[in-house]
């Protein structure tokens, strides 16, 4: 009998906890909006999903972490709820009630999502947050080079591989370029591709462009030395392909240098990644 009472108490406790975890409209943060004012909502990390519950409010996402909102028309009663906006980032979600005001001075122009407004969320589409990607990339950028024999020289430029790390669903490619001329190098393009290892005929060559998830250093100009960490989604490729990083200069000089990484080097990445990433 005591066991039944205990189980009943546990069940009631769980139900109460679930009920307490629910939010209602009255608990939402309010943002006052007006058809003549653009309301900007800034998240602390990239936004992955936005939903505006009605067609009364227009919205878009001009950059990764900013949402732009504005009522489509006026004539509403002050205090009317025009819509609920739901925002999902890489690690949290939040909602706001958009409340109409006819007074321009009362409309919110700039809103940053506060910590207490963030509901933690395990986003299945995100295996590693952008913040963590940059954190790991910076550690790698500051680490000693473990590769010594992967390099290429061209037009008094030398490009070499420093490290390859596999972390979660990503490859971190760490490389350097030495400029042995007195002419500054202005980067125009930085590309990552899968290329054929041997080209029998130019017409048979195949290149697959890979879009970097992040490029650590935004600086695109260097005089003598340059180091960069590029992050790409983890992939496998056959032995007749190589992973190629190509850096090309702005015209007119148009210098280009590339580095080819064999799959064997990529496979070795897993053997030492945790040693670095666990350091504090």
PDB file of C-alpha atoms in Angstrom:
ATOM      1  CA  UNK A   1       0.000   0.000   0.000  1.00  0.00           C
ATOM      2  CA  UNK A   2       2.854   2.371   0.844  1.00  0.00           C
ATOM      3  CA  UNK A   3       4.408   1.656  -2.564  1.00  0.00           C
ATOM      4  CA  UNK A   4       1.183   2.701  -4.310  1.00  0.00           C
ATOM      5  CA  UNK A   5       1.070   5.927  -2.318  1.00  0.00           C
ATOM      6  CA  UNK A   6       4.698   6.635  -3.177  1.00  0.00           C
ATOM      7  CA  UNK A   7       4.150   6.036  -6.894  1.00  0.00           C
ATOM      8  CA  UNK A   8       1.048   8.238  -6.841  1.00  0.00           C
ATOM      9  CA  UNK A   9       2.982  11.025  -5.132  1.00  0.00           C
ATOM     10  CA  UNK A  10       5.781  10.784  -7.705  1.00  0.00           C
ATOM     11  CA  UNK A  11       3.284  10.889 -10.594  1.00  0.00           C
ATOM     12  CA  UNK A  12       1.549  13.947  -9.137  1.00  0.00           C
ATOM     13  CA  UNK A  13       4.902  15.632  -8.613  1.00  0.00           C
ATOM     14  CA  UNK A  14       5.886  15.032 -12.249  1.00  0.00           C
ATOM     15  CA  UNK A  15       2.569  16.360 -13.513  1.00  0.00           C
ATOM     16  CA  UNK A  16       2.942  19.456 -11.340  1.00  0.00           C
ATOM     17  CA  UNK A  17       6.501  20.022 -12.607  1.00  0.00           C
ATOM     18  CA  UNK A  18       5.370  19.744 -16.242  1.00  0.00           C
ATOM     19  CA  UNK A  19       2.520  22.187 -15.588  1.00  0.00           C
ATOM     20  CA  UNK A  20       4.941  24.643 -13.952  1.00  0.00           C
ATOM     21  CA  UNK A  21       7.237  24.385 -17.006  1.00  0.00           C
ATOM     22  CA  UNK A  22       4.470  25.556 -19.337  1.00  0.00           C
ATOM     23  CA  UNK A  23       4.157  29.213 -20.351  1.00  0.00           C
ATOM     24  CA  UNK A  24       0.964  31.085 -21.160  1.00  0.00           C
ATOM     25  CA  UNK A  25       0.305  34.256 -23.131  1.00  0.00           C
ATOM     26  CA  UNK A  26       0.131  36.320 -19.942  1.00  0.00           C
ATOM     27  CA  UNK A  27       3.691  35.293 -19.056  1.00  0.00           C
ATOM     28  CA  UNK A  28       5.213  36.468 -22.349  1.00  0.00           C
ATOM     29  CA  UNK A  29       7.443  39.513 -22.584  1.00  0.00           C
ATOM     30  CA  UNK A  30       5.635  42.324 -24.444  1.00  0.00           C
ATOM     31  CA  UNK A  31       7.166  44.429 -27.214  1.00  0.00           C
ATOM     32  CA  UNK A  32       5.197  47.486 -28.282  1.00  0.00           C
ATOM     33  CA  UNK A  33       5.185  48.008 -32.055  1.00  0.00           C
ATOM     34  CA  UNK A  34       3.991  50.636 -34.518  1.00  0.00           C
ATOM     35  CA  UNK A  35       3.609  50.590 -38.314  1.00  0.00           C
ATOM     36  CA  UNK A  36       6.034  53.533 -38.669  1.00  0.00           C
ATOM     37  CA  UNK A  37       8.779  51.968 -36.543  1.00  0.00           C
ATOM     38  CA  UNK A  38      11.062  49.050 -37.332  1.00  0.00           C
ATOM     39  CA  UNK A  39      11.687  46.868 -34.299  1.00  0.00           C
ATOM     40  CA  UNK A  40      15.080  45.134 -34.268  1.00  0.00           C
ATOM     41  CA  UNK A  41      15.549  42.046 -32.068  1.00  0.00           C
ATOM     42  CA  UNK A  42      19.163  40.978 -31.534  1.00  0.00           C
ATOM     43  CA  UNK A  43      20.005  37.476 -30.341  1.00  0.00           C
ATOM     44  CA  UNK A  44      23.264  36.610 -28.601  1.00  0.00           C
ATOM     45  CA  UNK A  45      23.963  33.841 -31.136  1.00  0.00           C
ATOM     46  CA  UNK A  46      22.858  32.913 -34.687  1.00  0.00           C
ATOM     47  CA  UNK A  47      19.103  32.484 -35.168  1.00  0.00           C
ATOM     48  CA  UNK A  48      18.041  29.230 -36.807  1.00  0.00           C
ATOM     49  CA  UNK A  49      14.265  29.660 -36.958  1.00  0.00           C
ATOM     50  CA  UNK A  50      11.678  32.464 -36.678  1.00  0.00           C
ATOM     51  CA  UNK A  51       7.882  32.225 -36.652  1.00  0.00           C
ATOM     52  CA  UNK A  52       5.427  35.144 -36.699  1.00  0.00           C
ATOM     53  CA  UNK A  53       2.007  33.807 -35.740  1.00  0.00           C
ATOM     54  CA  UNK A  54      -0.147  36.127 -37.905  1.00  0.00           C
ATOM     55  CA  UNK A  55       0.073  38.036 -41.195  1.00  0.00           C
ATOM     56  CA  UNK A  56      -0.376  41.386 -39.446  1.00  0.00           C
ATOM     57  CA  UNK A  57       3.359  41.787 -38.895  1.00  0.00           C
ATOM     58  CA  UNK A  58       6.080  41.627 -41.541  1.00  0.00           C
ATOM     59  CA  UNK A  59       9.511  40.362 -40.639  1.00  0.00           C
ATOM     60  CA  UNK A  60      12.833  39.220 -42.013  1.00  0.00           C
ATOM     61  CA  UNK A  61      16.332  38.253 -40.889  1.00  0.00           C
ATOM     62  CA  UNK A  62      18.906  40.620 -42.472  1.00  0.00           C
ATOM     63  CA  UNK A  63      21.877  38.993 -40.681  1.00  0.00           C
ATOM     64  CA  UNK A  64      22.450  35.829 -38.676  1.00  0.00           C
ATOM     65  CA  UNK A  65      21.476  37.122 -35.240  1.00  0.00           C
ATOM     66  CA  UNK A  66      19.056  39.978 -36.025  1.00  0.00           C
ATOM     67  CA  UNK A  67      15.282  39.864 -36.619  1.00  0.00           C
ATOM     68  CA  UNK A  68      13.485  42.873 -38.153  1.00  0.00           C
ATOM     69  CA  UNK A  69       9.732  43.410 -37.486  1.00  0.00           C
ATOM     70  CA  UNK A  70       7.085  45.987 -38.416  1.00  0.00           C
ATOM     71  CA  UNK A  71       3.233  45.958 -38.464  1.00  0.00           C
ATOM     72  CA  UNK A  72       1.955  45.959 -42.047  1.00  0.00           C
ATOM     73  CA  UNK A  73      -0.657  48.635 -41.364  1.00  0.00           C
ATOM     74  CA  UNK A  74      -2.048  50.908 -38.675  1.00  0.00           C
ATOM     75  CA  UNK A  75      -5.588  51.389 -37.450  1.00  0.00           C
ATOM     76  CA  UNK A  76      -5.365  48.879 -34.612  1.00  0.00           C
ATOM     77  CA  UNK A  77      -6.560  49.489 -31.089  1.00  0.00           C
ATOM     78  CA  UNK A  78      -3.854  50.311 -28.569  1.00  0.00           C
ATOM     79  CA  UNK A  79      -3.045  47.186 -26.578  1.00  0.00           C
ATOM     80  CA  UNK A  80      -4.070  44.748 -29.316  1.00  0.00           C
ATOM     81  CA  UNK A  81      -1.759  41.744 -29.673  1.00  0.00           C
ATOM     82  CA  UNK A  82      -0.854  41.668 -33.363  1.00  0.00           C
ATOM     83  CA  UNK A  83       1.259  38.482 -33.254  1.00  0.00           C
ATOM     84  CA  UNK A  84       3.522  36.233 -31.247  1.00  0.00           C
ATOM     85  CA  UNK A  85       7.081  36.024 -32.555  1.00  0.00           C
ATOM     86  CA  UNK A  86       8.978  32.818 -31.750  1.00  0.00           C
ATOM     87  CA  UNK A  87      12.773  32.769 -32.095  1.00  0.00           C
ATOM     88  CA  UNK A  88      14.940  29.647 -31.976  1.00  0.00           C
ATOM     89  CA  UNK A  89      18.720  29.977 -31.864  1.00  0.00           C
ATOM     90  CA  UNK A  90      21.394  27.318 -31.611  1.00  0.00           C
ATOM     91  CA  UNK A  91      20.912  26.776 -27.880  1.00  0.00           C
ATOM     92  CA  UNK A  92      17.779  28.560 -26.695  1.00  0.00           C
ATOM     93  CA  UNK A  93      14.349  29.778 -27.742  1.00  0.00           C
ATOM     94  CA  UNK A  94      12.203  32.731 -26.732  1.00  0.00           C
ATOM     95  CA  UNK A  95       8.827  34.307 -27.552  1.00  0.00           C
ATOM     96  CA  UNK A  96       7.488  37.855 -27.484  1.00  0.00           C
ATOM     97  CA  UNK A  97       3.965  39.249 -27.747  1.00  0.00           C
ATOM     98  CA  UNK A  98       3.879  42.141 -30.225  1.00  0.00           C
ATOM     99  CA  UNK A  99       1.513  44.748 -28.768  1.00  0.00           C
ATOM    100  CA  UNK A 100       0.238  47.612 -30.892  1.00  0.00           C
ATOM    101  CA  UNK A 101       0.686  51.231 -29.836  1.00  0.00           C
ATOM    102  CA  UNK A 102      -0.362  54.331 -31.776  1.00  0.00           C
ATOM    103  CA  UNK A 103       2.288  56.377 -29.947  1.00  0.00           C
ATOM    104  CA  UNK A 104       5.609  56.412 -31.833  1.00  0.00           C
ATOM    105  CA  UNK A 105       7.577  57.179 -28.678  1.00  0.00           C
ATOM    106  CA  UNK A 106       6.287  53.974 -27.050  1.00  0.00           C
ATOM    107  CA  UNK A 107       7.342  51.617 -29.872  1.00  0.00           C
ATOM    108  CA  UNK A 108      10.399  49.445 -29.227  1.00  0.00           C
ATOM    109  CA  UNK A 109      13.146  50.107 -31.750  1.00  0.00           C
ATOM    110  CA  UNK A 110      15.952  47.956 -30.366  1.00  0.00           C
ATOM    111  CA  UNK A 111      15.643  44.818 -28.261  1.00  0.00           C
ATOM    112  CA  UNK A 112      18.419  42.447 -27.157  1.00  0.00           C
ATOM    113  CA  UNK A 113      17.312  39.033 -25.890  1.00  0.00           C
ATOM    114  CA  UNK A 114      18.221  38.919 -22.201  1.00  0.00           C
ATOM    115  CA  UNK A 115      19.547  35.854 -20.378  1.00  0.00           C
ATOM    116  CA  UNK A 116      16.408  35.515 -18.261  1.00  0.00           C
ATOM    117  CA  UNK A 117      14.301  35.426 -21.468  1.00  0.00           C
ATOM    118  CA  UNK A 118      16.217  32.483 -22.929  1.00  0.00           C
ATOM    119  CA  UNK A 119      14.692  29.031 -22.541  1.00  0.00           C
ATOM    120  CA  UNK A 120      17.461  26.400 -22.976  1.00  0.00           C
ATOM    121  CA  UNK A 121      16.881  24.239 -26.019  1.00  0.00           C
ATOM    122  CA  UNK A 122      18.733  21.200 -27.320  1.00  0.00           C
ATOM    123  CA  UNK A 123      18.511  21.931 -31.027  1.00  0.00           C
ATOM    124  CA  UNK A 124      18.891  18.611 -32.927  1.00  0.00           C
ATOM    125  CA  UNK A 125      20.074  20.484 -36.029  1.00  0.00           C
ATOM    126  CA  UNK A 126      23.071  21.931 -34.160  1.00  0.00           C
ATOM    127  CA  UNK A 127      25.750  19.513 -32.947  1.00  0.00           C
ATOM    128  CA  UNK A 128      28.106  22.341 -31.941  1.00  0.00           C
ATOM    129  CA  UNK A 129      27.271  25.994 -31.410  1.00  0.00           C
ATOM    130  CA  UNK A 130      28.993  28.741 -33.381  1.00  0.00           C
ATOM    131  CA  UNK A 131      30.486  30.027 -30.120  1.00  0.00           C
ATOM    132  CA  UNK A 132      32.070  26.627 -29.429  1.00  0.00           C
ATOM    133  CA  UNK A 133      33.331  26.367 -33.015  1.00  0.00           C
ATOM    134  CA  UNK A 134      35.153  29.683 -32.656  1.00  0.00           C
ATOM    135  CA  UNK A 135      36.452  28.730 -29.213  1.00  0.00           C
ATOM    136  CA  UNK A 136      37.974  25.478 -30.492  1.00  0.00           C
ATOM    137  CA  UNK A 137      39.310  27.182 -33.623  1.00  0.00           C
ATOM    138  CA  UNK A 138      41.112  29.805 -31.505  1.00  0.00           C
ATOM    139  CA  UNK A 139      42.719  27.073 -29.383  1.00  0.00           C
ATOM    140  CA  UNK A 140      43.900  25.318 -32.508  1.00  0.00           C
ATOM    141  CA  UNK A 141      45.205  28.585 -33.975  1.00  0.00           C
ATOM    142  CA  UNK A 142      47.371  29.032 -30.860  1.00  0.00           C
ATOM    143  CA  UNK A 143      48.615  25.429 -30.778  1.00  0.00           C
ATOM    144  CA  UNK A 144      51.933  24.123 -32.151  1.00  0.00           C
ATOM    145  CA  UNK A 145      51.994  22.568 -35.621  1.00  0.00           C
ATOM    146  CA  UNK A 146      51.818  18.776 -35.637  1.00  0.00           C
ATOM    147  CA  UNK A 147      52.149  18.340 -39.410  1.00  0.00           C
ATOM    148  CA  UNK A 148      55.542  18.968 -41.010  1.00  0.00           C
ATOM    149  CA  UNK A 149      55.400  17.290 -44.396  1.00  0.00           C
ATOM    150  CA  UNK A 150      52.289  18.718 -46.096  1.00  0.00           C
ATOM    151  CA  UNK A 151      53.172  21.893 -47.976  1.00  0.00           C
ATOM    152  CA  UNK A 152      53.332  23.580 -51.361  1.00  0.00           C
ATOM    153  CA  UNK A 153      55.441  26.360 -52.920  1.00  0.00           C
ATOM    154  CA  UNK A 154      54.484  28.725 -55.725  1.00  0.00           C
ATOM    155  CA  UNK A 155      55.577  32.235 -56.805  1.00  0.00           C
ATOM    156  CA  UNK A 156      57.703  32.686 -53.671  1.00  0.00           C
ATOM    157  CA  UNK A 157      54.780  31.672 -51.484  1.00  0.00           C
ATOM    158  CA  UNK A 158      54.835  28.640 -49.198  1.00  0.00           C
ATOM    159  CA  UNK A 159      51.621  27.157 -47.854  1.00  0.00           C
ATOM    160  CA  UNK A 160      51.726  24.407 -45.234  1.00  0.00           C
ATOM    161  CA  UNK A 161      49.335  22.375 -43.140  1.00  0.00           C
ATOM    162  CA  UNK A 162      49.701  22.841 -39.377  1.00  0.00           C
ATOM    163  CA  UNK A 163      46.929  20.685 -37.929  1.00  0.00           C
ATOM    164  CA  UNK A 164      43.791  18.758 -38.786  1.00  0.00           C
ATOM    165  CA  UNK A 165      41.319  18.178 -35.975  1.00  0.00           C
ATOM    166  CA  UNK A 166      38.059  16.244 -36.038  1.00  0.00           C
ATOM    167  CA  UNK A 167      35.603  17.489 -33.419  1.00  0.00           C
ATOM    168  CA  UNK A 168      32.016  16.271 -33.436  1.00  0.00           C
ATOM    169  CA  UNK A 169      30.639  16.710 -36.949  1.00  0.00           C
ATOM    170  CA  UNK A 170      33.414  19.068 -38.078  1.00  0.00           C
ATOM    171  CA  UNK A 171      36.945  19.165 -39.455  1.00  0.00           C
ATOM    172  CA  UNK A 172      39.213  22.011 -38.320  1.00  0.00           C
ATOM    173  CA  UNK A 173      41.880  22.757 -40.963  1.00  0.00           C
ATOM    174  CA  UNK A 174      44.780  24.843 -39.656  1.00  0.00           C
ATOM    175  CA  UNK A 175      47.239  26.186 -42.261  1.00  0.00           C
ATOM    176  CA  UNK A 176      49.836  28.918 -42.758  1.00  0.00           C
ATOM    177  CA  UNK A 177      51.207  30.924 -45.686  1.00  0.00           C
ATOM    178  CA  UNK A 178      54.669  32.479 -45.814  1.00  0.00           C
ATOM    179  CA  UNK A 179      55.180  35.330 -48.280  1.00  0.00           C
ATOM    180  CA  UNK A 180      58.844  35.554 -49.296  1.00  0.00           C
ATOM    181  CA  UNK A 181      58.352  38.667 -51.412  1.00  0.00           C
ATOM    182  CA  UNK A 182      57.997  42.303 -50.381  1.00  0.00           C
ATOM    183  CA  UNK A 183      54.602  42.549 -52.072  1.00  0.00           C
ATOM    184  CA  UNK A 184      51.588  42.467 -49.778  1.00  0.00           C
ATOM    185  CA  UNK A 185      49.135  39.622 -50.407  1.00  0.00           C
ATOM    186  CA  UNK A 186      45.469  40.676 -50.583  1.00  0.00           C
ATOM    187  CA  UNK A 187      43.183  37.649 -50.414  1.00  0.00           C
ATOM    188  CA  UNK A 188      40.286  37.698 -52.857  1.00  0.00           C
ATOM    189  CA  UNK A 189      39.004  34.115 -52.467  1.00  0.00           C
ATOM    190  CA  UNK A 190      39.544  31.275 -50.049  1.00  0.00           C
ATOM    191  CA  UNK A 191      38.068  28.021 -51.309  1.00  0.00           C
ATOM    192  CA  UNK A 192      37.878  24.448 -50.028  1.00  0.00           C
ATOM    193  CA  UNK A 193      37.355  21.766 -52.674  1.00  0.00           C
ATOM    194  CA  UNK A 194      37.465  18.041 -53.305  1.00  0.00           C
ATOM    195  CA  UNK A 195      39.642  17.513 -56.361  1.00  0.00           C
ATOM    196  CA  UNK A 196      40.890  14.567 -58.392  1.00  0.00           C
ATOM    197  CA  UNK A 197      44.323  13.439 -57.250  1.00  0.00           C
ATOM    198  CA  UNK A 198      45.477  12.646 -60.783  1.00  0.00           C
ATOM    199  CA  UNK A 199      44.128  14.331 -63.895  1.00  0.00           C
ATOM    200  CA  UNK A 200      44.332  12.195 -67.022  1.00  0.00           C
ATOM    201  CA  UNK A 201      42.366  14.736 -69.057  1.00  0.00           C
ATOM    202  CA  UNK A 202      41.292  18.179 -68.065  1.00  0.00           C
ATOM    203  CA  UNK A 203      37.787  17.505 -69.353  1.00  0.00           C
ATOM    204  CA  UNK A 204      37.432  14.569 -66.955  1.00  0.00           C
ATOM    205  CA  UNK A 205      38.395  16.486 -63.822  1.00  0.00           C
ATOM    206  CA  UNK A 206      35.759  16.955 -61.167  1.00  0.00           C
ATOM    207  CA  UNK A 207      35.762  19.518 -58.366  1.00  0.00           C
ATOM    208  CA  UNK A 208      33.283  19.652 -55.517  1.00  0.00           C
ATOM    209  CA  UNK A 209      33.106  22.990 -53.733  1.00  0.00           C
ATOM    210  CA  UNK A 210      32.780  22.789 -49.935  1.00  0.00           C
ATOM    211  CA  UNK A 211      31.310  25.718 -48.035  1.00  0.00           C
ATOM    212  CA  UNK A 212      33.256  26.554 -44.836  1.00  0.00           C
ATOM    213  CA  UNK A 213      31.149  26.697 -41.693  1.00  0.00           C
ATOM    214  CA  UNK A 214      33.438  29.346 -40.209  1.00  0.00           C
ATOM    215  CA  UNK A 215      36.687  31.074 -41.187  1.00  0.00           C
ATOM    216  CA  UNK A 216      38.435  32.114 -37.977  1.00  0.00           C
ATOM    217  CA  UNK A 217      40.514  35.126 -39.006  1.00  0.00           C
ATOM    218  CA  UNK A 218      38.564  37.795 -40.949  1.00  0.00           C
ATOM    219  CA  UNK A 219      41.792  39.579 -41.928  1.00  0.00           C
ATOM    220  CA  UNK A 220      42.326  39.217 -45.686  1.00  0.00           C
ATOM    221  CA  UNK A 221      45.652  41.021 -46.013  1.00  0.00           C
ATOM    222  CA  UNK A 222      49.152  40.029 -44.909  1.00  0.00           C
ATOM    223  CA  UNK A 223      52.701  41.111 -45.646  1.00  0.00           C
ATOM    224  CA  UNK A 224      54.907  38.178 -44.590  1.00  0.00           C
ATOM    225  CA  UNK A 225      53.008  35.496 -42.684  1.00  0.00           C
ATOM    226  CA  UNK A 226      49.424  34.375 -42.354  1.00  0.00           C
ATOM    227  CA  UNK A 227      47.683  31.684 -40.309  1.00  0.00           C
ATOM    228  CA  UNK A 228      44.088  30.586 -40.654  1.00  0.00           C
ATOM    229  CA  UNK A 229      41.685  27.949 -39.312  1.00  0.00           C
ATOM    230  CA  UNK A 230      38.811  26.873 -41.557  1.00  0.00           C
ATOM    231  CA  UNK A 231      35.994  24.656 -40.279  1.00  0.00           C
ATOM    232  CA  UNK A 232      34.054  22.393 -42.641  1.00  0.00           C
ATOM    233  CA  UNK A 233      31.446  19.706 -42.115  1.00  0.00           C
ATOM    234  CA  UNK A 234      32.981  16.280 -41.575  1.00  0.00           C
ATOM    235  CA  UNK A 235      33.054  14.136 -44.701  1.00  0.00           C
ATOM    236  CA  UNK A 236      34.636  11.069 -46.215  1.00  0.00           C
ATOM    237  CA  UNK A 237      36.107  10.873 -49.705  1.00  0.00           C
ATOM    238  CA  UNK A 238      37.803   8.197 -51.857  1.00  0.00           C
ATOM    239  CA  UNK A 239      41.571   7.815 -52.176  1.00  0.00           C
ATOM    240  CA  UNK A 240      41.551   9.230 -55.705  1.00  0.00           C
ATOM    241  CA  UNK A 241      40.419  12.603 -54.280  1.00  0.00           C
ATOM    242  CA  UNK A 242      42.263  15.185 -52.217  1.00  0.00           C
ATOM    243  CA  UNK A 243      40.940  17.918 -49.972  1.00  0.00           C
ATOM    244  CA  UNK A 244      42.280  21.184 -51.401  1.00  0.00           C
ATOM    245  CA  UNK A 245      42.501  24.627 -49.815  1.00  0.00           C
ATOM    246  CA  UNK A 246      43.038  27.351 -52.411  1.00  0.00           C
ATOM    247  CA  UNK A 247      43.889  30.973 -51.632  1.00  0.00           C
ATOM    248  CA  UNK A 248      43.894  33.481 -54.493  1.00  0.00           C
ATOM    249  CA  UNK A 249      44.871  37.137 -54.592  1.00  0.00           C
ATOM    250  CA  UNK A 250      42.978  40.118 -55.892  1.00  0.00           C
ATOM    251  CA  UNK A 251      43.759  41.192 -59.409  1.00  0.00           C
ATOM    252  CA  UNK A 252      45.951  42.498 -61.071  1.00  0.00           C
ATOM    253  CA  UNK A 253      48.783  40.266 -59.859  1.00  0.00           C
ATOM    254  CA  UNK A 254      46.385  37.389 -59.162  1.00  0.00           C
ATOM    255  CA  UNK A 255      48.775  35.088 -57.299  1.00  0.00           C
ATOM    256  CA  UNK A 256      47.266  31.761 -56.268  1.00  0.00           C
ATOM    257  CA  UNK A 257      48.507  29.007 -54.000  1.00  0.00           C
ATOM    258  CA  UNK A 258      46.816  25.796 -52.914  1.00  0.00           C
ATOM    259  CA  UNK A 259      47.381  22.943 -50.491  1.00  0.00           C
ATOM    260  CA  UNK A 260      46.233  19.359 -51.047  1.00  0.00           C
ATOM    261  CA  UNK A 261      45.455  17.120 -48.069  1.00  0.00           C
ATOM    262  CA  UNK A 262      45.302  13.344 -48.536  1.00  0.00           C
ATOM    263  CA  UNK A 263      42.550  11.347 -46.885  1.00  0.00           C
ATOM    264  CA  UNK A 264      45.179   9.572 -44.790  1.00  0.00           C
ATOM    265  CA  UNK A 265      46.062  12.877 -43.128  1.00  0.00           C
ATOM    266  CA  UNK A 266      42.395  13.558 -42.464  1.00  0.00           C
ATOM    267  CA  UNK A 267      41.949  10.107 -40.901  1.00  0.00           C
ATOM    268  CA  UNK A 268      44.773  10.849 -38.453  1.00  0.00           C
ATOM    269  CA  UNK A 269      42.835  13.806 -37.074  1.00  0.00           C
ATOM    270  CA  UNK A 270      40.822  11.764 -34.569  1.00  0.00           C
ATOM    271  CA  UNK A 271      43.885  10.420 -32.794  1.00  0.00           C
ATOM    272  CA  UNK A 272      44.837  13.667 -31.066  1.00  0.00           C
ATOM    273  CA  UNK A 273      41.822  16.004 -31.123  1.00  0.00           C
ATOM    274  CA  UNK A 274      40.730  15.458 -27.513  1.00  0.00           C
ATOM    275  CA  UNK A 275      44.198  16.205 -26.156  1.00  0.00           C
ATOM    276  CA  UNK A 276      43.944  19.785 -27.297  1.00  0.00           C
ATOM    277  CA  UNK A 277      40.248  20.466 -26.825  1.00  0.00           C
ATOM    278  CA  UNK A 278      40.199  19.333 -23.192  1.00  0.00           C
ATOM    279  CA  UNK A 279      42.837  21.916 -22.255  1.00  0.00           C
ATOM    280  CA  UNK A 280      41.679  24.907 -20.219  1.00  0.00           C
TER     281      UNK A 280
END
